[in-house]
């Protein structure tokens, strides 16, 4: 019997037959709580889940949703559960398997024996390819006679959301010319029993498919799968190159091909073992519908905009189907671990096919995927950090990365303190800061125009003699002049708070909160502060608005990385003193027309309303979730701007 990595994976970690099998697995591992008390999909489930996800709590199965369908949420809400969902002990195991596969396929094959040794691996790859089977699948056991989305427990997540949204849809489209399938995940706002929006952005493959159908004057078939093997949900989010079938990746993860069945009313195929299938079409020539607001993964509302209409033609499901959902919002949430899987899995193809000097990569949860990336490289020549930045900015979905930090050496980039200390030691704000502009995520509210804005790269690698030859080097400062915050507040009454706690850890970074009251205020104030002797030892200063608690560093990083357009909002200040560092200021405050000339609407942050918080407080013991967890929204409600989804 052949016993290789593939066989081992299948024996130890079999793929999940369906959502029920996934639920049973979680329950046996004491990773799931069944909630039997009646709950409302409107706001209540979100508030419960937000409390649980913030403490990395269990998966939740709401069995009494007011519909015929139980609802599963937070099932991938920890790194361990995310690994279980993909059939491994650790997420790094997938990368190791992928690296081994790449090495075998890409290494030179000089002899006939070498080529023959590759045949079993090629056979394994063939066994991962998706296959269309005849007849109906389990996902089609029940056909709704009158398709009605309101019969599903679809969530309204946050108070200012435009309505209920399907939040874990695995959406299938195909190119009308090539027939190549795309599987993606785009939220769907429900407008009626048979109508939703289809929130695909201009950069997405499905949006390009729609343009091809428009050229042909044809309606576009679409199918939405809910549930089934959790690998499907992950693969719908994976940043695969155009033309690569997401179900091939699912087959690799499952070590078994995905079986697909033909839809009943649309010419498109879906996983046979899914729980629920929604079939329909998009008419590219039809007027778009105003969709949103929606409480998004940035922790802010994404504001209303026009998107295509999706018309439902059929809904089918298993006899005992489970409706899967997720919520997104202020991190951490379940989506953080989906992002962690992508970080671990796609590091391998990036470094093996495009940027070979990459050693490791981290997408900090506070950076909500696209705002902040840390890359560790094997440095061999001057300027290599700049080369890596620009290579990654040109690579697939990495093009949306707003801020990139490049390090080298032995630093553990998964240890935030060790990483920050290394960056602080090796980064000179005047010489090691790179700016460019390009595509940014559509959800980025900080850029002056939608989907286009500034980017920043920080070269925090150890510097070669060539790189140091043209600069004044300050290896450190012995100045420990204390900062008298009360005196500063008297002199500059706009200052609310200052966090310099990182200086004691050898990290030359501080956080300042102020109440802006005039144009150019941040630049004027920070120039004045860096003229003071007590600020000589601070390299980096992040400025936030007065309502933000700058003593909470994680929250401060989250707020600043969302609110900054680095090219527009960055100030470098050259030291005129040989004993002081150069300085970098990043303005992470809200931008307004009056103070910044900013002309776009600024969104609010996400919190539950007081009535929902009180309801969940009152019912907590009924849920069976153990020790009372206070609402995370209590922490953030004082930071809300006046207004609704749009800040006044």
GROMACS .gro file of N, CA, C and O in nm, residues 138-213:
model
  304
  138UNK      N    1  -2.776   1.597  -0.297
  138UNK     CA    2  -2.844   1.615  -0.168
  138UNK      C    3  -2.895   1.758  -0.152
  138UNK      O    4  -2.996   1.782  -0.086
  139UNK      N    5  -2.827   1.854  -0.214
  139UNK     CA    6  -2.868   1.994  -0.205
  139UNK      C    7  -3.002   2.020  -0.274
  139UNK      O    8  -3.058   2.130  -0.261
  140UNK      N    9  -3.053   1.920  -0.348
  140UNK     CA   10  -3.178   1.936  -0.423
  140UNK      C   11  -3.288   1.841  -0.375
  140UNK      O   12  -3.385   1.815  -0.446
  141UNK      N   13  -3.272   1.792  -0.251
  141UNK     CA   14  -3.373   1.700  -0.197
  141UNK      C   15  -3.509   1.767  -0.185
  141UNK      O   16  -3.613   1.704  -0.205
  142UNK      N   17  -3.508   1.895  -0.149
  142UNK     CA   18  -3.634   1.969  -0.134
  142UNK      C   19  -3.629   2.088  -0.230
  142UNK      O   20  -3.531   2.163  -0.233
  143UNK      N   21  -3.735   2.105  -0.307
  143UNK     CA   22  -3.746   2.219  -0.398
  143UNK      C   23  -3.858   2.309  -0.349
  143UNK      O   24  -3.974   2.264  -0.337
  144UNK      N   25  -3.825   2.434  -0.315
  144UNK     CA   26  -3.930   2.528  -0.273
  144UNK      C   27  -4.025   2.551  -0.390
  144UNK      O   28  -3.983   2.593  -0.498
  145UNK      N   29  -4.153   2.526  -0.368
  145UNK     CA   30  -4.250   2.545  -0.475
  145UNK      C   31  -4.260   2.692  -0.515
  145UNK      O   32  -4.278   2.725  -0.633
  146UNK      N   33  -4.250   2.779  -0.418
  146UNK     CA   34  -4.251   2.922  -0.445
  146UNK      C   35  -4.127   2.981  -0.377
  146UNK      O   36  -4.129   3.008  -0.257
  147UNK      N   37  -4.017   2.997  -0.452
  147UNK     CA   38  -3.892   3.039  -0.388
  147UNK      C   39  -3.910   3.169  -0.310
  147UNK      O   40  -3.964   3.267  -0.361
  148UNK      N   41  -3.864   3.166  -0.185
  148UNK     CA   42  -3.887   3.280  -0.097
  148UNK      C   43  -3.770   3.294   0.000
  148UNK      O   44  -3.754   3.213   0.093
  149UNK      N   45  -3.687   3.395  -0.022
  149UNK     CA   46  -3.569   3.416   0.062
  149UNK      C   47  -3.606   3.448   0.206
  149UNK      O   48  -3.527   3.422   0.298
  150UNK      N   49  -3.724   3.500   0.229
  150UNK     CA   50  -3.763   3.537   0.365
  150UNK      C   51  -3.787   3.415   0.453
  150UNK      O   52  -3.804   3.429   0.574
  151UNK      N   53  -3.788   3.296   0.394
  151UNK     CA   54  -3.802   3.173   0.473
  151UNK      C   55  -3.668   3.129   0.532
  151UNK      O   56  -3.664   3.032   0.609
  152UNK      N   57  -3.561   3.197   0.496
  152UNK     CA   58  -3.429   3.168   0.552
  152UNK      C   59  -3.399   3.267   0.664
  152UNK      O   60  -3.444   3.382   0.659
  153UNK      N   61  -3.321   3.227   0.765
  153UNK     CA   62  -3.290   3.317   0.878
  153UNK      C   63  -3.178   3.414   0.843
  153UNK      O   64  -3.071   3.416   0.906
  154UNK      N   65  -3.202   3.498   0.745
  154UNK     CA   66  -3.099   3.590   0.695
  154UNK      C   67  -3.081   3.706   0.793
  154UNK      O   68  -3.178   3.767   0.838
  155UNK      N   69  -2.956   3.737   0.824
  155UNK     CA   70  -2.925   3.831   0.931
  155UNK      C   71  -2.934   3.976   0.887
  155UNK      O   72  -2.887   4.012   0.778
  156UNK      N   73  -2.992   4.058   0.972
  156UNK     CA   74  -2.960   4.201   0.971
  156UNK      C   75  -2.861   4.219   1.085
  156UNK      O   76  -2.894   4.199   1.202
  157UNK      N   77  -2.737   4.257   1.050
  157UNK     CA   78  -2.629   4.249   1.148
  157UNK      C   79  -2.617   4.372   1.237
  157UNK      O   80  -2.603   4.359   1.358
  158UNK      N   81  -2.621   4.492   1.177
  158UNK     CA   82  -2.591   4.614   1.252
  158UNK      C   83  -2.705   4.714   1.233
  158UNK      O   84  -2.775   4.712   1.132
  159UNK      N   85  -2.725   4.804   1.328
  159UNK     CA   86  -2.845   4.888   1.328
  159UNK      C   87  -2.867   4.970   1.201
  159UNK      O   88  -2.981   4.990   1.159
  160UNK      N   89  -2.760   5.018   1.139
  160UNK     CA   90  -2.775   5.103   1.022
  160UNK      C   91  -2.766   5.027   0.890
  160UNK      O   92  -2.765   5.088   0.783
  161UNK      N   93  -2.759   4.893   0.897
  161UNK     CA   94  -2.758   4.815   0.773
  161UNK      C   95  -2.883   4.844   0.691
  161UNK      O   96  -2.992   4.863   0.746
  162UNK      N   97  -2.868   4.841   0.558
  162UNK     CA   98  -2.980   4.870   0.470
  162UNK      C   99  -3.089   4.765   0.473
  162UNK      O  100  -3.199   4.788   0.420
  163UNK      N  101  -3.062   4.650   0.531
  163UNK     CA  102  -3.158   4.541   0.539
  163UNK      C  103  -3.087   4.413   0.578
  163UNK      O  104  -2.972   4.417   0.622
  164UNK      N  105  -3.152   4.299   0.560
  164UNK     CA  106  -3.084   4.171   0.586
  164UNK      C  107  -2.986   4.138   0.473
  164UNK      O  108  -3.011   4.171   0.356
  165UNK      N  109  -2.877   4.071   0.509
  165UNK     CA  110  -2.773   4.034   0.412
  165UNK      C  111  -2.738   3.886   0.426
  165UNK      O  112  -2.722   3.836   0.538
  166UNK      N  113  -2.723   3.818   0.313
  166UNK     CA  114  -2.663   3.685   0.311
  166UNK      C  115  -2.512   3.707   0.320
  166UNK      O  116  -2.454   3.775   0.235
  167UNK      N  117  -2.449   3.651   0.423
  167UNK     CA  118  -2.309   3.687   0.452
  167UNK      C  119  -2.208   3.578   0.421
  167UNK      O  120  -2.087   3.606   0.424
  168UNK      N  121  -2.252   3.455   0.393
  168UNK     CA  122  -2.157   3.350   0.354
  168UNK      C  123  -2.200   3.283   0.223
  168UNK      O  124  -2.203   3.160   0.214
  169UNK      N  125  -2.231   3.362   0.121
  169UNK     CA  126  -2.275   3.300  -0.005
  169UNK      C  127  -2.156   3.259  -0.091
  169UNK      O  128  -2.065   3.337  -0.115
  170UNK      N  129  -2.156   3.135  -0.138
  170UNK     CA  130  -2.055   3.088  -0.233
  170UNK      C  131  -2.118   3.104  -0.371
  170UNK      O  132  -2.205   3.027  -0.410
  171UNK      N  133  -2.074   3.206  -0.444
  171UNK     CA  134  -2.143   3.251  -0.565
  171UNK      C  135  -2.072   3.199  -0.689
  171UNK      O  136  -1.951   3.218  -0.706
  172UNK      N  137  -2.149   3.133  -0.775
  172UNK     CA  138  -2.096   3.069  -0.896
  172UNK      C  139  -2.138   3.148  -1.019
  172UNK      O  140  -2.257   3.175  -1.039
  173UNK      N  141  -2.038   3.184  -1.101
  173UNK     CA  142  -2.065   3.242  -1.232
  173UNK      C  143  -1.971   3.172  -1.331
  173UNK      O  144  -1.881   3.098  -1.291
  174UNK      N  145  -1.991   3.199  -1.461
  174UNK     CA  146  -1.898   3.143  -1.560
  174UNK      C  147  -1.882   3.239  -1.676
  174UNK      O  148  -1.973   3.317  -1.708
  175UNK      N  149  -1.765   3.235  -1.735
  175UNK     CA  150  -1.736   3.317  -1.852
  175UNK      C  151  -1.817   3.264  -1.970
  175UNK      O  152  -1.807   3.145  -2.003
  176UNK      N  153  -1.898   3.348  -2.036
  176UNK     CA  154  -1.981   3.298  -2.146
  176UNK      C  155  -1.901   3.259  -2.269
  176UNK      O  156  -1.951   3.187  -2.356
  177UNK      N  157  -1.776   3.305  -2.278
  177UNK     CA  158  -1.693   3.274  -2.395
  177UNK      C  159  -1.616   3.144  -2.372
  177UNK      O  160  -1.619   3.052  -2.454
  178UNK      N  161  -1.548   3.135  -2.257
  178UNK     CA  162  -1.463   3.018  -2.230
  178UNK      C  163  -1.533   2.909  -2.150
  178UNK      O  164  -1.489   2.794  -2.149
  179UNK      N  165  -1.641   2.945  -2.081
  179UNK     CA  166  -1.708   2.850  -1.994
  179UNK      C  167  -1.637   2.827  -1.862
  179UNK      O  168  -1.681   2.745  -1.780
  180UNK      N  169  -1.527   2.901  -1.836
  180UNK     CA  170  -1.451   2.882  -1.713
  180UNK      C  171  -1.530   2.937  -1.594
  180UNK      O  172  -1.583   3.047  -1.599
  181UNK      N  173  -1.537   2.856  -1.489
  181UNK     CA  174  -1.615   2.890  -1.370
  181UNK      C  175  -1.537   2.984  -1.279
  181UNK      O  176  -1.415   2.978  -1.269
  182UNK      N  177  -1.609   3.071  -1.210
  182UNK     CA  178  -1.552   3.146  -1.098
  182UNK      C  179  -1.640   3.126  -0.976
  182UNK      O  180  -1.763   3.126  -0.986
  183UNK      N  181  -1.576   3.108  -0.862
  183UNK     CA  182  -1.647   3.094  -0.736
  183UNK      C  183  -1.595   3.204  -0.644
  183UNK      O  184  -1.476   3.211  -0.614
  184UNK      N  185  -1.685   3.291  -0.600
  184UNK     CA  186  -1.645   3.403  -0.516
  184UNK      C  187  -1.742   3.423  -0.402
  184UNK      O  188  -1.845   3.355  -0.393
  185UNK      N  189  -1.709   3.518  -0.315
  185UNK     CA  190  -1.797   3.550  -0.203
  185UNK      C  191  -1.823   3.700  -0.201
  185UNK      O  192  -1.731   3.779  -0.184
  186UNK      N  193  -1.947   3.737  -0.222
  186UNK     CA  194  -1.990   3.876  -0.225
  186UNK      C  195  -2.121   3.884  -0.149
  186UNK      O  196  -2.212   3.807  -0.174
  187UNK      N  197  -2.130   3.979  -0.058
  187UNK     CA  198  -2.251   3.989   0.023
  187UNK      C  199  -2.372   4.013  -0.067
  187UNK      O  200  -2.361   4.068  -0.177
  188UNK      N  201  -2.490   3.975  -0.016
  188UNK     CA  202  -2.614   3.987  -0.093
  188UNK      C  203  -2.722   4.048  -0.004
  188UNK      O  204  -2.771   3.983   0.088
  189UNK      N  205  -2.760   4.173  -0.031
  189UNK     CA  206  -2.869   4.235   0.043
  189UNK      C  207  -3.001   4.187  -0.013
  189UNK      O  208  -3.024   4.187  -0.134
  190UNK      N  209  -3.090   4.145   0.077
  190UNK     CA  210  -3.221   4.092   0.037
  190UNK      C  211  -3.321   4.208   0.031
  190UNK      O  212  -3.343   4.278   0.131
  191UNK      N  213  -3.382   4.225  -0.086
  191UNK     CA  214  -3.481   4.331  -0.107
  191UNK      C  215  -3.624   4.277  -0.115
  191UNK      O  216  -3.719   4.354  -0.109
  192UNK      N  217  -3.638   4.146  -0.129
  192UNK     CA  218  -3.770   4.086  -0.139
  192UNK      C  219  -3.757   3.935  -0.148
  192UNK      O  220  -3.645   3.881  -0.149
  193UNK      N  221  -3.866   3.863  -0.156
  193UNK     CA  222  -3.861   3.716  -0.160
  193UNK      C  223  -3.777   3.661  -0.273
  193UNK      O  224  -3.717   3.554  -0.261
  194UNK      N  225  -3.766   3.736  -0.386
  194UNK     CA  226  -3.695   3.685  -0.502
  194UNK      C  227  -3.594   3.785  -0.558
  194UNK      O  228  -3.555   3.776  -0.674
  195UNK      N  229  -3.549   3.879  -0.475
  195UNK     CA  230  -3.459   3.983  -0.525
  195UNK      C  231  -3.352   4.018  -0.423
  195UNK      O  232  -3.382   4.043  -0.306
  196UNK      N  233  -3.227   4.019  -0.468
  196UNK     CA  234  -3.115   4.067  -0.385
  196UNK      C  235  -3.027   4.158  -0.470
  196UNK      O  236  -3.038   4.164  -0.592
  197UNK      N  237  -2.937   4.228  -0.402
  197UNK     CA  238  -2.827   4.293  -0.472
  197UNK      C  239  -2.713   4.193  -0.488
  197UNK      O  240  -2.709   4.089  -0.422
  198UNK      N  241  -2.621   4.223  -0.578
  198UNK     CA  242  -2.503   4.138  -0.598
  198UNK      C  243  -2.380   4.228  -0.591
  198UNK      O  244  -2.347   4.301  -0.684
  199UNK      N  245  -2.316   4.224  -0.475
  199UNK     CA  246  -2.213   4.324  -0.441
  199UNK      C  247  -2.077   4.282  -0.494
  199UNK      O  248  -1.984   4.253  -0.419
  200UNK      N  249  -2.064   4.278  -0.629
  200UNK     CA  250  -1.930   4.251  -0.680
  200UNK      C  251  -1.869   4.380  -0.734
  200UNK      O  252  -1.930   4.457  -0.806
  201UNK      N  253  -1.743   4.402  -0.692
  201UNK     CA  254  -1.672   4.524  -0.727
  201UNK      C  255  -1.613   4.514  -0.866
  201UNK      O  256  -1.600   4.406  -0.923
  202UNK      N  257  -1.571   4.626  -0.920
  202UNK     CA  258  -1.519   4.631  -1.056
  202UNK      C  259  -1.395   4.544  -1.076
  202UNK      O  260  -1.365   4.502  -1.187
  203UNK      N  261  -1.320   4.517  -0.965
  203UNK     CA  262  -1.198   4.437  -0.978
  203UNK      C  263  -1.227   4.288  -0.980
  203UNK      O  264  -1.135   4.208  -1.004
  204UNK      N  265  -1.350   4.246  -0.952
  204UNK     CA  266  -1.380   4.105  -0.931
  204UNK      C  267  -1.408   4.033  -1.063
  204UNK      O  268  -1.459   4.091  -1.159
  205UNK      N  269  -1.377   3.902  -1.064
  205UNK     CA  270  -1.394   3.822  -1.185
  205UNK      C  271  -1.541   3.818  -1.226
  205UNK      O  272  -1.573   3.828  -1.345
  206UNK      N  273  -1.631   3.803  -1.131
  206UNK     CA  274  -1.773   3.794  -1.165
  206UNK      C  275  -1.822   3.922  -1.233
  206UNK      O  276  -1.908   3.917  -1.321
  207UNK      N  277  -1.768   4.037  -1.193
  207UNK     CA  278  -1.805   4.163  -1.258
  207UNK      C  279  -1.760   4.163  -1.403
  207UNK      O  280  -1.831   4.213  -1.492
  208UNK      N  281  -1.643   4.106  -1.431
  208UNK     CA  282  -1.597   4.097  -1.570
  208UNK      C  283  -1.684   3.999  -1.649
  208UNK      O  284  -1.712   4.022  -1.766
  209UNK      N  285  -1.725   3.889  -1.585
  209UNK     CA  286  -1.817   3.797  -1.652
  209UNK      C  287  -1.943   3.870  -1.694
  209UNK      O  288  -1.995   3.852  -1.805
  210UNK      N  289  -1.996   3.954  -1.603
  210UNK     CA  290  -2.119   4.025  -1.633
  210UNK      C  291  -2.102   4.116  -1.756
  210UNK      O  292  -2.193   4.128  -1.839
  211UNK      N  293  -1.986   4.178  -1.768
  211UNK     CA  294  -1.963   4.264  -1.883
  211UNK      C  295  -1.963   4.185  -2.014
  211UNK      O  296  -2.007   4.234  -2.119
  212UNK      N  297  -1.915   4.061  -2.008
  212UNK     CA  298  -1.918   3.975  -2.128
  212UNK      C  299  -2.062   3.940  -2.166
  212UNK      O  300  -2.098   3.940  -2.284
  213UNK      N  301  -2.144   3.911  -2.066
  213UNK     CA  302  -2.285   3.882  -2.095
  213UNK      C  303  -2.354   4.007  -2.151
  213UNK      O  304  -2.440   3.998  -2.240
   0.00000   0.00000   0.00000
